[in-house]
Rosetta silent file (secondary structure, phi, psi, omega in degrees, C-alpha in Angstrom):
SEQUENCE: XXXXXXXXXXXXXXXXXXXXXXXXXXXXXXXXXXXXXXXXXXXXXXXXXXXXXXXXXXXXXXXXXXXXXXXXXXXXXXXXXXXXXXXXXXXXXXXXXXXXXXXXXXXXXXXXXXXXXXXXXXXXXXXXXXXXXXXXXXXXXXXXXXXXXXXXXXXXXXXXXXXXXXXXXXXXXXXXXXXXXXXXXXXXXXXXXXXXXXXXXXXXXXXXXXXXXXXXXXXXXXXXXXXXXXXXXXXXXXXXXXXXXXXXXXXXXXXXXXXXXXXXXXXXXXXXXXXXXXXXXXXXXXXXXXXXXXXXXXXXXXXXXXXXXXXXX
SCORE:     score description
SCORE:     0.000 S_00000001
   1 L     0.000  -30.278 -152.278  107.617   42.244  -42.983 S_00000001
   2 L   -92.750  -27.698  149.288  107.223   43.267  -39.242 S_00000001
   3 L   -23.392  -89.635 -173.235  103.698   44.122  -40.934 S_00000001
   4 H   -75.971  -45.023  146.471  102.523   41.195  -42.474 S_00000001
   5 H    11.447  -78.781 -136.001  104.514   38.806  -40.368 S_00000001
   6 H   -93.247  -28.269  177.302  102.242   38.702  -37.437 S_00000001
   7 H   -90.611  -14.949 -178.013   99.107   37.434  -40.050 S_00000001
   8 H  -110.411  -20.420  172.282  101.109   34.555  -41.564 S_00000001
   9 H   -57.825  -59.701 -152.156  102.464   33.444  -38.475 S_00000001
  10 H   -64.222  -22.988 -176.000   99.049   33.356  -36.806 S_00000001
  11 H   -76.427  -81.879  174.419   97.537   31.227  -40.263 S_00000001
  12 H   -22.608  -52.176  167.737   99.905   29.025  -39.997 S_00000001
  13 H   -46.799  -79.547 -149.966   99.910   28.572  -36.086 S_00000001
  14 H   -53.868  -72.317 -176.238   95.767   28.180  -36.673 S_00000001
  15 H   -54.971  -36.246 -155.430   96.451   24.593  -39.270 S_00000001
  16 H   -92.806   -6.581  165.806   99.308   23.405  -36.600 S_00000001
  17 H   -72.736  -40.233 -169.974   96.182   23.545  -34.318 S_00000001
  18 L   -84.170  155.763 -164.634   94.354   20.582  -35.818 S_00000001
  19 L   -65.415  177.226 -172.653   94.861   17.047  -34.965 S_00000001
  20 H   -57.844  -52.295 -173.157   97.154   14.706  -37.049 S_00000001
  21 H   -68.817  -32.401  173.647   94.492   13.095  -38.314 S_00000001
  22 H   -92.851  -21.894  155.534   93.036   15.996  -40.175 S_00000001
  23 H   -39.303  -78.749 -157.971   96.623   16.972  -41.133 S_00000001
  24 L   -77.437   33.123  145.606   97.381   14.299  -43.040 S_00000001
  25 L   -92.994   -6.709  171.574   93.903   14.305  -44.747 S_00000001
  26 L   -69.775  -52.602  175.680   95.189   17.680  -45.765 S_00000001
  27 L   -30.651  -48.156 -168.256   98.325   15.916  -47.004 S_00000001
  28 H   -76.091  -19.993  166.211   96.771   13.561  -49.184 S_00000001
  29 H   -91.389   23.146 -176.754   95.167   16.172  -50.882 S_00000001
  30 H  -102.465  -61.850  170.711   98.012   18.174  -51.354 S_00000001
  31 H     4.359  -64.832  173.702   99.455   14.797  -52.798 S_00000001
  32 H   -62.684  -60.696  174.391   96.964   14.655  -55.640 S_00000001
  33 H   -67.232  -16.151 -168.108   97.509   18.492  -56.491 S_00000001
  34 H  -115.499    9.317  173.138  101.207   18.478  -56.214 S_00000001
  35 H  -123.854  -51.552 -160.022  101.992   14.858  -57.946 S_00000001
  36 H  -102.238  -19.743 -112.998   99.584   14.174  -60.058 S_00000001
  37 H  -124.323  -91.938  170.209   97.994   17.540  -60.912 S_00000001
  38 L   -50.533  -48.146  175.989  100.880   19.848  -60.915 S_00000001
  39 L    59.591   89.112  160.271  103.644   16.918  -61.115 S_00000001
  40 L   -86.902  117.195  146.782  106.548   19.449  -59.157 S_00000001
  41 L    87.667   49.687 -167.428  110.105   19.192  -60.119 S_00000001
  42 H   -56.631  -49.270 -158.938  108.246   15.510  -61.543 S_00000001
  43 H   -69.744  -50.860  173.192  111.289   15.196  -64.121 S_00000001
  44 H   -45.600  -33.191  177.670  114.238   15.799  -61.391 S_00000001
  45 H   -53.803  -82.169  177.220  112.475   13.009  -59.085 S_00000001
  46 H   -53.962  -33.625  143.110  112.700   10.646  -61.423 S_00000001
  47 H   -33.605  -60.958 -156.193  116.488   11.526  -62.945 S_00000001
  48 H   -82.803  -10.479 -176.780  117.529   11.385  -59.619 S_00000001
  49 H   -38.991  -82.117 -167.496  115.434    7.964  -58.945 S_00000001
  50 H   -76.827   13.502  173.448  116.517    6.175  -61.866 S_00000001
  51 H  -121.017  -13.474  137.583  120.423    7.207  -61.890 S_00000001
  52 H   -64.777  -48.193 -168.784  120.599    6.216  -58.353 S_00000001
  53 L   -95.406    5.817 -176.851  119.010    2.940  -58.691 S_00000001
  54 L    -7.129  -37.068  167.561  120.067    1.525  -62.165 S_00000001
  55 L   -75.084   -1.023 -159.920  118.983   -1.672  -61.008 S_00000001
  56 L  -103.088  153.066  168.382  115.530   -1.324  -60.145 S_00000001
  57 L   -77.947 -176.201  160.228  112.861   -1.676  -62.768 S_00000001
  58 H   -68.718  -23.511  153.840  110.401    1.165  -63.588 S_00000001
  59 H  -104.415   22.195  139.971  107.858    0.217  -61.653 S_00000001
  60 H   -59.487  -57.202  178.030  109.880    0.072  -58.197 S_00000001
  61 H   -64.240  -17.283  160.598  110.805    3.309  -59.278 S_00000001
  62 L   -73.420  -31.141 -154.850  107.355    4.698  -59.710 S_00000001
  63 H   -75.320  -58.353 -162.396  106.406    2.923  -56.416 S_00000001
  64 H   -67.358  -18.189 -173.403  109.278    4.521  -54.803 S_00000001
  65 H   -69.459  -81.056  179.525  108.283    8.063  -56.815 S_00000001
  66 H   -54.880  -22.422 -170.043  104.785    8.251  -55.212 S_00000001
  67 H   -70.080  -43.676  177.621  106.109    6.950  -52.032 S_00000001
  68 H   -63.655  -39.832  169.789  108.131   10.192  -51.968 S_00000001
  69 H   -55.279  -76.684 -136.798  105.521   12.796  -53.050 S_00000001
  70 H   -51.914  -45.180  150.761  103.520   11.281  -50.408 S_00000001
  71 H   -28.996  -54.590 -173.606  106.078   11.992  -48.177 S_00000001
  72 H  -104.524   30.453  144.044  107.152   15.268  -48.921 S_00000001
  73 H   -87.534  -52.152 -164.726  103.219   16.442  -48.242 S_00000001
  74 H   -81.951  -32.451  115.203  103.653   14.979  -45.375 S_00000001
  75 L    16.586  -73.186 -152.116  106.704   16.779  -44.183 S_00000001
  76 H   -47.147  -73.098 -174.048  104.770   19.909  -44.993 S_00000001
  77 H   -85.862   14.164  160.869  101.893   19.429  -42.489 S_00000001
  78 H   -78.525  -70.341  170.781  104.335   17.841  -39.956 S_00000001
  79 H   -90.877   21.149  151.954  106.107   20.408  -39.654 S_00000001
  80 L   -80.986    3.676  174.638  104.237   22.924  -39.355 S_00000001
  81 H   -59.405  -37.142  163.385  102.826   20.910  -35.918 S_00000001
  82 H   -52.157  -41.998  154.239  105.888   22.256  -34.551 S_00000001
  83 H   -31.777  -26.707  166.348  104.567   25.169  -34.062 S_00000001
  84 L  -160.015   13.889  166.835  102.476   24.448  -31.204 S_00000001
  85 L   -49.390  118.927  159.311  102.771   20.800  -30.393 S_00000001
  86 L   -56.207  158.380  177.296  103.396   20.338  -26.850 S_00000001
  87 L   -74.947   -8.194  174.834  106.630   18.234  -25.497 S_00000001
  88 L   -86.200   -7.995 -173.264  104.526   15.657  -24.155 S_00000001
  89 L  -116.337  -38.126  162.192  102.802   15.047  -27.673 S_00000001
  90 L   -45.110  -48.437 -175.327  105.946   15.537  -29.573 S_00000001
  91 L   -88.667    5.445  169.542  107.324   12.518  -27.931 S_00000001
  92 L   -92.565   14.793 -150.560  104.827   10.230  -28.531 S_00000001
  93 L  -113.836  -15.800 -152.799  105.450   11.265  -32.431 S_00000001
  94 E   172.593  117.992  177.793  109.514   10.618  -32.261 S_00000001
  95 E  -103.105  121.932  176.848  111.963    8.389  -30.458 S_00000001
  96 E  -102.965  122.377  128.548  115.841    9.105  -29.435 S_00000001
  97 E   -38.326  113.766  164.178  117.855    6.575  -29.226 S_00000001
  98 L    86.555   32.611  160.263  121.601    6.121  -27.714 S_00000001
  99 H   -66.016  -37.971  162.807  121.398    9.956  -25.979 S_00000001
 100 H   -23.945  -55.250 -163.394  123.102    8.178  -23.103 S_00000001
 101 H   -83.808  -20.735  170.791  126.597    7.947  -25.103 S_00000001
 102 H   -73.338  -37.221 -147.664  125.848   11.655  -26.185 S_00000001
 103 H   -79.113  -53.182 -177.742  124.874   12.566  -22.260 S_00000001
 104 H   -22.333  -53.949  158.154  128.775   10.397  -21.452 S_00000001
 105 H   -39.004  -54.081 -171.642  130.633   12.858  -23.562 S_00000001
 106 H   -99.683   29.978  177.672  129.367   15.660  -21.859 S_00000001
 107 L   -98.531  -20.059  136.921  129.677   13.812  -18.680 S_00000001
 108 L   -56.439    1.938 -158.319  133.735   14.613  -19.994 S_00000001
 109 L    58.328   16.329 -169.063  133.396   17.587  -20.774 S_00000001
 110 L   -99.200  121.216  172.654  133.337   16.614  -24.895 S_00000001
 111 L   -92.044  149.636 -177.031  130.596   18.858  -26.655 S_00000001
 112 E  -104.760  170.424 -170.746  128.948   16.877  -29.556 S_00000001
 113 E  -139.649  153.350 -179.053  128.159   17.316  -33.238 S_00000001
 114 E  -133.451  127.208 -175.755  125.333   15.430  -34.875 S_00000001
 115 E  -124.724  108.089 -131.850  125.867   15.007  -38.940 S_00000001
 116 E  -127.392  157.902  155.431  122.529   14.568  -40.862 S_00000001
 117 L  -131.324 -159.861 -152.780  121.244   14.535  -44.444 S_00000001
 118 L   -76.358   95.244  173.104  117.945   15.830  -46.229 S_00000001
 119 E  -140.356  143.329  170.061  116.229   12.167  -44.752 S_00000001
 120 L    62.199  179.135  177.667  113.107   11.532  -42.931 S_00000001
 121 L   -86.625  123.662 -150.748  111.580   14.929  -41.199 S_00000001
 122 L  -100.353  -20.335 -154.438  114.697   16.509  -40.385 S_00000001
 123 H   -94.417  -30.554 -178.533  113.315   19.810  -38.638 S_00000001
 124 H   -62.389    0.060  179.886  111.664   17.325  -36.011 S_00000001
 125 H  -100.172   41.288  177.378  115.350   17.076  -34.860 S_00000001
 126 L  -128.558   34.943 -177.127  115.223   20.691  -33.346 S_00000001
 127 L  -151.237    9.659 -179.661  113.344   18.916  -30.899 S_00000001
 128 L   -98.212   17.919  158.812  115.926   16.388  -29.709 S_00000001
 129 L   -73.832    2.117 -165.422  116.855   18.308  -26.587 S_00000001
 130 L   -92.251  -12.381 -178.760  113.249   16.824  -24.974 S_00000001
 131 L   -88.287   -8.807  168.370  115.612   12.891  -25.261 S_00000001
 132 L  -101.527  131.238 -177.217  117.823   14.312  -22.750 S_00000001
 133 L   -73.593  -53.175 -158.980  117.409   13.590  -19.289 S_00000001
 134 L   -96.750   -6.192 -164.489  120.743   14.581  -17.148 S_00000001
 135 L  -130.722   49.976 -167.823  121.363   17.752  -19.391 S_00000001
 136 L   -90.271   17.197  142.835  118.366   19.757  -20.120 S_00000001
 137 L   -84.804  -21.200 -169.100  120.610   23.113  -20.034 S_00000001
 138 L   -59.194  160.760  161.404  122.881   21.876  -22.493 S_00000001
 139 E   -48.311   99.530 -170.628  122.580   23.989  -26.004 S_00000001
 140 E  -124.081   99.852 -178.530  120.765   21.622  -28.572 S_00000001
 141 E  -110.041 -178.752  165.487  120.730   23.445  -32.253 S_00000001
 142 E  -125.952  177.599  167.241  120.645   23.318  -36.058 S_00000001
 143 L  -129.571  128.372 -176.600  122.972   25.281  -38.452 S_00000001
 144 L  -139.586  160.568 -177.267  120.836   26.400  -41.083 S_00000001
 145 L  -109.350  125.908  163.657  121.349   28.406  -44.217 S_00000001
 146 L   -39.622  124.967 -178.445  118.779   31.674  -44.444 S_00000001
 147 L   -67.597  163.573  178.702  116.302   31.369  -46.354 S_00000001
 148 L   -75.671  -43.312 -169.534  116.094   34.630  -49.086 S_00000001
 149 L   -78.240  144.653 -176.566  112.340   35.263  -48.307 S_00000001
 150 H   -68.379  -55.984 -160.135  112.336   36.754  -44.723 S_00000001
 151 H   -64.141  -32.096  170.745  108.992   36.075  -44.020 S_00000001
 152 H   -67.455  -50.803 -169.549  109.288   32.302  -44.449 S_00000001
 153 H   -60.935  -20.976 -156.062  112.707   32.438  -42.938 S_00000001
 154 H   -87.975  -58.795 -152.433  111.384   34.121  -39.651 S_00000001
 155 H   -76.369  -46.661  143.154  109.024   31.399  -39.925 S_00000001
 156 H   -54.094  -44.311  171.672  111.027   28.358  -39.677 S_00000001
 157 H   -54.808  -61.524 -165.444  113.325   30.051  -36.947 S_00000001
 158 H   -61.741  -41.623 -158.334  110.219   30.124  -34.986 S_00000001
 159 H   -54.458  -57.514 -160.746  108.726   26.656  -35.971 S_00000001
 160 H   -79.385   -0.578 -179.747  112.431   24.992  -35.002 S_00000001
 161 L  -128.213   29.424 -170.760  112.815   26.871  -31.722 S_00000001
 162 L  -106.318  -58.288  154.319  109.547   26.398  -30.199 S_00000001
 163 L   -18.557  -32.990 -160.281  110.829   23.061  -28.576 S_00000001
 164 L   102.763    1.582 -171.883  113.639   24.578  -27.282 S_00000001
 165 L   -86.885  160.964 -177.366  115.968   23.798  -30.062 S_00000001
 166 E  -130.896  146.265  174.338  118.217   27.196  -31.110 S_00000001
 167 E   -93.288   71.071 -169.430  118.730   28.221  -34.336 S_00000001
 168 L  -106.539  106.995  133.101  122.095   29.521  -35.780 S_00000001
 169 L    15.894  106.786  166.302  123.240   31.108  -39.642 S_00000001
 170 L   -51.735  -37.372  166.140  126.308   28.884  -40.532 S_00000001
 171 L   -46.034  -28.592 -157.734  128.499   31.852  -40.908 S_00000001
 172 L   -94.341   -5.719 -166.476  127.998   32.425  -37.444 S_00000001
 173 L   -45.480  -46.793 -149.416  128.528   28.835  -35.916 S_00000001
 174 H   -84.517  -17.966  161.466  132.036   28.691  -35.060 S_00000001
 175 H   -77.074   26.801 -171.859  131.673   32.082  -32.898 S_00000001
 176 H  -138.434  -47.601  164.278  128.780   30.779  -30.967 S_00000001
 177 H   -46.924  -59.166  178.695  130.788   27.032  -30.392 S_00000001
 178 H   -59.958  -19.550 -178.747  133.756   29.175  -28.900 S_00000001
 179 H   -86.400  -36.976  157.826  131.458   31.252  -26.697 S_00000001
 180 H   -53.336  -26.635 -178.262  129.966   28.075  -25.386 S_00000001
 181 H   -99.413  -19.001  168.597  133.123   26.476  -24.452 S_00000001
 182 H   -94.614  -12.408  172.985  134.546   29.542  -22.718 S_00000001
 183 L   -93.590   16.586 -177.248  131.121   29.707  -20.852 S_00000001
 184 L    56.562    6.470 -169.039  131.579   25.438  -19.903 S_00000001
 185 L   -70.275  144.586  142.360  128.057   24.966  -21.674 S_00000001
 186 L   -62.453  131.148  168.835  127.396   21.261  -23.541 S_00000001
 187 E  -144.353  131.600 -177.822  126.332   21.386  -26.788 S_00000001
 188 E  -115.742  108.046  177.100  124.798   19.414  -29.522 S_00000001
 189 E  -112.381  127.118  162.641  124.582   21.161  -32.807 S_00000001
 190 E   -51.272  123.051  146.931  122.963   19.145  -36.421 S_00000001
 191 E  -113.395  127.798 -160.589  124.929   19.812  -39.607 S_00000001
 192 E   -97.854  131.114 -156.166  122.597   18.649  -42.455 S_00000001
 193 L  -132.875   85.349 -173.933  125.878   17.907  -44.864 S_00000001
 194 L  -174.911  -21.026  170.328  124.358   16.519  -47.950 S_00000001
 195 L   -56.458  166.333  157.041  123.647   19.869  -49.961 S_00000001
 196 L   -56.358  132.000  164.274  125.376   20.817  -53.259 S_00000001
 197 L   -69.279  170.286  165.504  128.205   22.716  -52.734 S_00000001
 198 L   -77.013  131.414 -163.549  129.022   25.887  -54.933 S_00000001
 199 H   -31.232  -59.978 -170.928  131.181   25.433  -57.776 S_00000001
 200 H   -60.859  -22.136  157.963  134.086   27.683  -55.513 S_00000001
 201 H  -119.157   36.017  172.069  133.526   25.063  -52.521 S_00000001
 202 L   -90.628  122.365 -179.593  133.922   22.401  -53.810 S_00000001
 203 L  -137.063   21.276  155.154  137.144   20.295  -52.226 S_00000001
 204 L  -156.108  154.009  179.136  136.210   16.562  -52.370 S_00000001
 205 E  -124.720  122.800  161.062  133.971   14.314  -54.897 S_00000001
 206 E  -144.837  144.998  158.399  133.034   10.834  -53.396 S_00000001
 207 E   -44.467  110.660  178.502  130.984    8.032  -54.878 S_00000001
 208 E  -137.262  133.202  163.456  127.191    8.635  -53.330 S_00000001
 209 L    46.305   29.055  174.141  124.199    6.807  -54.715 S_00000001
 210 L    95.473    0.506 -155.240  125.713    5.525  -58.179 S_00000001
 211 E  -136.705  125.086  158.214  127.023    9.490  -58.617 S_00000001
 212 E   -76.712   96.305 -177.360  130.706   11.248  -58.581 S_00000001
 213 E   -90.203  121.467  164.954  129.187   13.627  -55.916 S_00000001
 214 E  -106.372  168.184 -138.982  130.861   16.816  -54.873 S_00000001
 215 L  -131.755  141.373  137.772  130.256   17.240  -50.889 S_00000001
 216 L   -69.486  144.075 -170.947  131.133   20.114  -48.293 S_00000001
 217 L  -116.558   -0.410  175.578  133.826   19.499  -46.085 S_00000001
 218 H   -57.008  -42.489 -170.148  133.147   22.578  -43.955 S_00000001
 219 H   -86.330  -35.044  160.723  131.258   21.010  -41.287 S_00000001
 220 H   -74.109  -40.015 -174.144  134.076   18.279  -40.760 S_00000001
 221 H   -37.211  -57.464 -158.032  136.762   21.216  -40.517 S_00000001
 222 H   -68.595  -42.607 -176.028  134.783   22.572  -37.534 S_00000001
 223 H   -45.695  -34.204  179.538  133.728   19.385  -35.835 S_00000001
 224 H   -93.074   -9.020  163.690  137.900   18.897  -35.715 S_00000001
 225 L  -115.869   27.777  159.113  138.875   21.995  -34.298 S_00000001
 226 L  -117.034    2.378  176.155  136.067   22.142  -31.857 S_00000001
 227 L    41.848   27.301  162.714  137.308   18.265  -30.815 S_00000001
 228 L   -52.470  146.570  142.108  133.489   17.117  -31.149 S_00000001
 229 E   -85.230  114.523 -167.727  132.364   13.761  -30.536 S_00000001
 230 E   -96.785  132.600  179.722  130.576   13.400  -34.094 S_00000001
 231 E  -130.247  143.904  147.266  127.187   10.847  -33.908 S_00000001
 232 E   -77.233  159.218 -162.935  125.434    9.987  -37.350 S_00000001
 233 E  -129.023   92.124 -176.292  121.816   11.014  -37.165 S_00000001
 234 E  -105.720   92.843 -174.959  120.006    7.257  -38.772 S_00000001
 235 E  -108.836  122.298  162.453  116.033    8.594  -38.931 S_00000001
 236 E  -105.986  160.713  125.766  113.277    5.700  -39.697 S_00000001
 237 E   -72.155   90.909  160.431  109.751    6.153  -40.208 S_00000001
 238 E   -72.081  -42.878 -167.875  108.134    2.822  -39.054 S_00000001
 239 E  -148.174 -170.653 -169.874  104.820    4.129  -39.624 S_00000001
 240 L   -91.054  156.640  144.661  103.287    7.694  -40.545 S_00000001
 241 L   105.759  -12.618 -153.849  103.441   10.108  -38.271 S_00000001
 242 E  -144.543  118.583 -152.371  105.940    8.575  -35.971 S_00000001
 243 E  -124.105  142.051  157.454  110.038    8.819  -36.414 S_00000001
 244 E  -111.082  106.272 -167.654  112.782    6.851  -34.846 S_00000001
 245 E  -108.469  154.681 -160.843  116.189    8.478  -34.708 S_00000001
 246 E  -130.712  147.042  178.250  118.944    6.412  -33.391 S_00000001
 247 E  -129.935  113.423 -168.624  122.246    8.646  -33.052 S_00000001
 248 E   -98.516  126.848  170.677  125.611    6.073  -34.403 S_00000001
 249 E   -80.822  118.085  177.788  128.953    7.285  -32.703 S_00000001
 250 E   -98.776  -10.954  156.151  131.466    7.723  -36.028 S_00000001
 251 E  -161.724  161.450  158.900  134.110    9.123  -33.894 S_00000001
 252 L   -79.956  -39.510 -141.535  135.502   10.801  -30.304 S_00000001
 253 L  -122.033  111.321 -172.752  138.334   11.886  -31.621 S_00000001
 254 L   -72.750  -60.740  168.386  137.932   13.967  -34.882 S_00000001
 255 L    -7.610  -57.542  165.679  141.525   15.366  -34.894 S_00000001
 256 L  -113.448   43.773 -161.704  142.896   12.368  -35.387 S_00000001
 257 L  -113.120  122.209  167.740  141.342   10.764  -37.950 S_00000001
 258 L   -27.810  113.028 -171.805  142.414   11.461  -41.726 S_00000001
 259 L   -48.378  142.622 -174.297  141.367   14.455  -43.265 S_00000001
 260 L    81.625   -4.484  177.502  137.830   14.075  -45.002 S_00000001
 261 H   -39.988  -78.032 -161.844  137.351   10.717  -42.788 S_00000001
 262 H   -52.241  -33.930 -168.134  134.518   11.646  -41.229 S_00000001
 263 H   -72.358  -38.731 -155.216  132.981   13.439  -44.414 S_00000001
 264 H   -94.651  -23.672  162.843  133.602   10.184  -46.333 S_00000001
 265 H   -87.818    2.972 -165.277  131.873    8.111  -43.467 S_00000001
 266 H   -92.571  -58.502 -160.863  128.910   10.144  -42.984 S_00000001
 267 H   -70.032  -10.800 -178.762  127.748    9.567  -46.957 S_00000001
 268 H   -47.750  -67.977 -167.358  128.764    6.003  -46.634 S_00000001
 269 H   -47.802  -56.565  154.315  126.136    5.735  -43.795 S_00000001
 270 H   -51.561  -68.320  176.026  123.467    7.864  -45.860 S_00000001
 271 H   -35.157  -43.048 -171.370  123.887    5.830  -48.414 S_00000001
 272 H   -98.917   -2.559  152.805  122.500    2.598  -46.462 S_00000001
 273 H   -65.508  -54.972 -152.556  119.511    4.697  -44.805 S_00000001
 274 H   -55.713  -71.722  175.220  118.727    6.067  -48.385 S_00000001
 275 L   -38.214  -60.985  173.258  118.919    2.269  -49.654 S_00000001
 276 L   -53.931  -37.951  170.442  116.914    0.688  -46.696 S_00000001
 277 L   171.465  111.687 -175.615  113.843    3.002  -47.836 S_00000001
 278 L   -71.519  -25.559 -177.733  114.227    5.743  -50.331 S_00000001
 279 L   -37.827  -54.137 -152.408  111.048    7.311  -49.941 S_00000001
 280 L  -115.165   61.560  110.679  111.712    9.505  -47.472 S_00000001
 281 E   -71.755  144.778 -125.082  114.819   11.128  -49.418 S_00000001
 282 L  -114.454   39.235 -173.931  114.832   14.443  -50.521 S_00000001
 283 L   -45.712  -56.679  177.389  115.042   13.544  -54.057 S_00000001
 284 L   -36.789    2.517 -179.666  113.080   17.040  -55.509 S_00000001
 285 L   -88.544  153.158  164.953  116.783   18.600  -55.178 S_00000001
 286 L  -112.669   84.691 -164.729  118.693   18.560  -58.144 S_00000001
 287 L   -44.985  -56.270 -170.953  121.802   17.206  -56.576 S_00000001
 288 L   -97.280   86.125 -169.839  124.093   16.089  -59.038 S_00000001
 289 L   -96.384  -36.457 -158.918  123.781   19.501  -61.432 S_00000001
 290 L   -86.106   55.243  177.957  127.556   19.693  -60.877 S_00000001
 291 L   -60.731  152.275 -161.862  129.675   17.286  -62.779 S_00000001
 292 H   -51.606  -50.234 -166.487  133.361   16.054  -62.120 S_00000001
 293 H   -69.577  -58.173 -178.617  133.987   17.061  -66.068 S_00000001
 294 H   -66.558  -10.827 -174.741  132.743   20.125  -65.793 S_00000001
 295 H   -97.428  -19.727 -173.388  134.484   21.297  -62.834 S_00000001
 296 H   -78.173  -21.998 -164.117  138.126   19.736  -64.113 S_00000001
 297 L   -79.948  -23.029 -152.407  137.309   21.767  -67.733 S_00000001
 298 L  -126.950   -4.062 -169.050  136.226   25.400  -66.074 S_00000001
 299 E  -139.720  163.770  177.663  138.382   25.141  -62.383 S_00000001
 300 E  -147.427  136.151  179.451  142.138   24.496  -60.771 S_00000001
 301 L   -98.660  114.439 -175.515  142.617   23.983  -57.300 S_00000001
 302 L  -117.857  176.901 -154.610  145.906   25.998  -56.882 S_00000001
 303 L    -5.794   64.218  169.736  147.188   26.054  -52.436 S_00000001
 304 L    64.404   17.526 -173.164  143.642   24.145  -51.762 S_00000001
 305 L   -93.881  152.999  173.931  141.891   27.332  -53.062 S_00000001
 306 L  -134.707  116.836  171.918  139.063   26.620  -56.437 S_00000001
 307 E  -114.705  141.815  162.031  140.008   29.614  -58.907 S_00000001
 308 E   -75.241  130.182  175.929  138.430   29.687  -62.598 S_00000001
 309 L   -46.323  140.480  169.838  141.122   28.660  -65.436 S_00000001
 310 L   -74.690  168.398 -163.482  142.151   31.182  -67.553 S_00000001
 311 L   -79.804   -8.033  173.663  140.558   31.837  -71.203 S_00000001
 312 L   -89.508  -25.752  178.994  144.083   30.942  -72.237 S_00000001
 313 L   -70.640    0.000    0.000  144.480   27.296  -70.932 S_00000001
């Protein structure tokens, strides 16, 4: 890797050179090869389309179908822009909203948590230390899960820290929050909360998008024993190329709020971005894989632990 590395960075880097405008003429032909050409993960798009949206006819749902490929090209050659976009060009590309009530918090001494799903371009939000003004030491991060290929994974770390944003392995988060808080540092870390969980981590199912969804709860745990003030992360697109994120306070005081509250407000919230314009959801996932029935038939939760049933039961 430490080989080849140094040749895929630099290819990449070389397309993150060219303007916007010849990006997304790149897009649109990747559009054509990867929707109509290829049609990738074509059938899952549309499963998850039309089993969200039961109400919509089929041709909203194509409308909304193409809206998304189109989309998810354009992701592609967005971010790789990160790579060498300047911070003055970044911001004419992407608007923060409300950072003030984030800067307030750490004007208390309250470190923050930002709780996000797969919406809009999400990796441009390893770029939302450039909306703060009074704090441009604080810590501003993602939690990310490694990717298995290195070379890609390497590749992203760099893409998502070139801004100034830092990049930390979920196992490692909650040792990196405590080292910041015994060093007095502010911090804003993203947890993109919206994946599937693993059969073995699964601990709550809520109603999401017409679907008995199971959710991680991992990311609320920490946010309540790290006493964040937790902001939803509400990302528009008005137009291409150009993102508005607005950050919604759902609580100060995580502690004392009913366990899964926060978990159970976050998808609520998703839910009415998703709804407001679906396009630019991450639909190509195959989300619901996991069913309620299958997990009550093959698992038992015995002292908040998920063990497999025995072959006798």
């Amino acid at each position: 890797m430490k080989i080849l590395y140094p040749f895929i960075h630099g290819f990449f880097y070389l397309i993150s050179l060219l303007p916007f405008r010849v990006l997304y003429a790149i897009s649109d032909g990747l559009y054509l090869l990867v929707y109509r050409i290829i049609g990738y993960r074509k059938r899952v798009v549309r499963n998850n389309l039309t089993s969200s949206f039961p109400e919509k006819g089929i041709d909203e749902i194509k409308r909304i179908e193409r809206g998304f490929y189109h989309f998810l090209c354009d992701y592609f050659v967005e971010t790789l822009k990160l790579l060498s976009i300047s911070p003055e060009k970044m911001l004419q590309h992407i608007e923060f909203h409300n950072v003030e009530e984030m800067e307030r918090c750490f004007d208390e001494g309250q470190t923050c948590a930002a709780i996000l799903g797969h919406y809009g371009n999400w990796e441009y939000l390893s770029t939302t230390g450039l909306g703060f003004k009074r704090y441009p030491d604080a810590v501003m991060g993602l939690i990310y899960h490694p990717l298995y290929n290195k070379i890609f994974d390497r590749l992203f770390i760099d893409l998502r820290q070139h801004l100034g944003g830092v990049c930390i392995a979920k196992k490692d988060i909650l040792r990196y929050l405590v080292t910041y808080r015994r060093e007095k540092r502010m911090s804003l870390f993203g947890y993109i909360s919206d994946q599937t969980p693993k059969w073995n981590n699964i601990h709550l199912w809520l109603p999401f998008l017409n679907h008995d969804t199971p959710v991680f709860t991992n990311g609320e745990k920490i946010m309540r024993k790290m006493n964040n003030a937790v902001f939803y992360v509400d990302m528009q697109r008005p137009r291409r190329g150009h993102y508005v994120v607005t950050f919604k306070l759902i609580t100060r005081t995580p502690a004392q709020l009913e366990e899964h509250a926060i978990t159970r407000r976050f998808f609520e919230m998703l839910e009415q971005t998703i709804r407001r314009d679906p396009r630019f959801y991450l639909w190509s996932h195959n989300r619901w894989k996991r069913t309620h029935e299958e997990f009550d038939r093959m698992f038992k939760v015995v002292d908040g632990k998920v063990i497999p049933k025995s072959t006798q039961e």
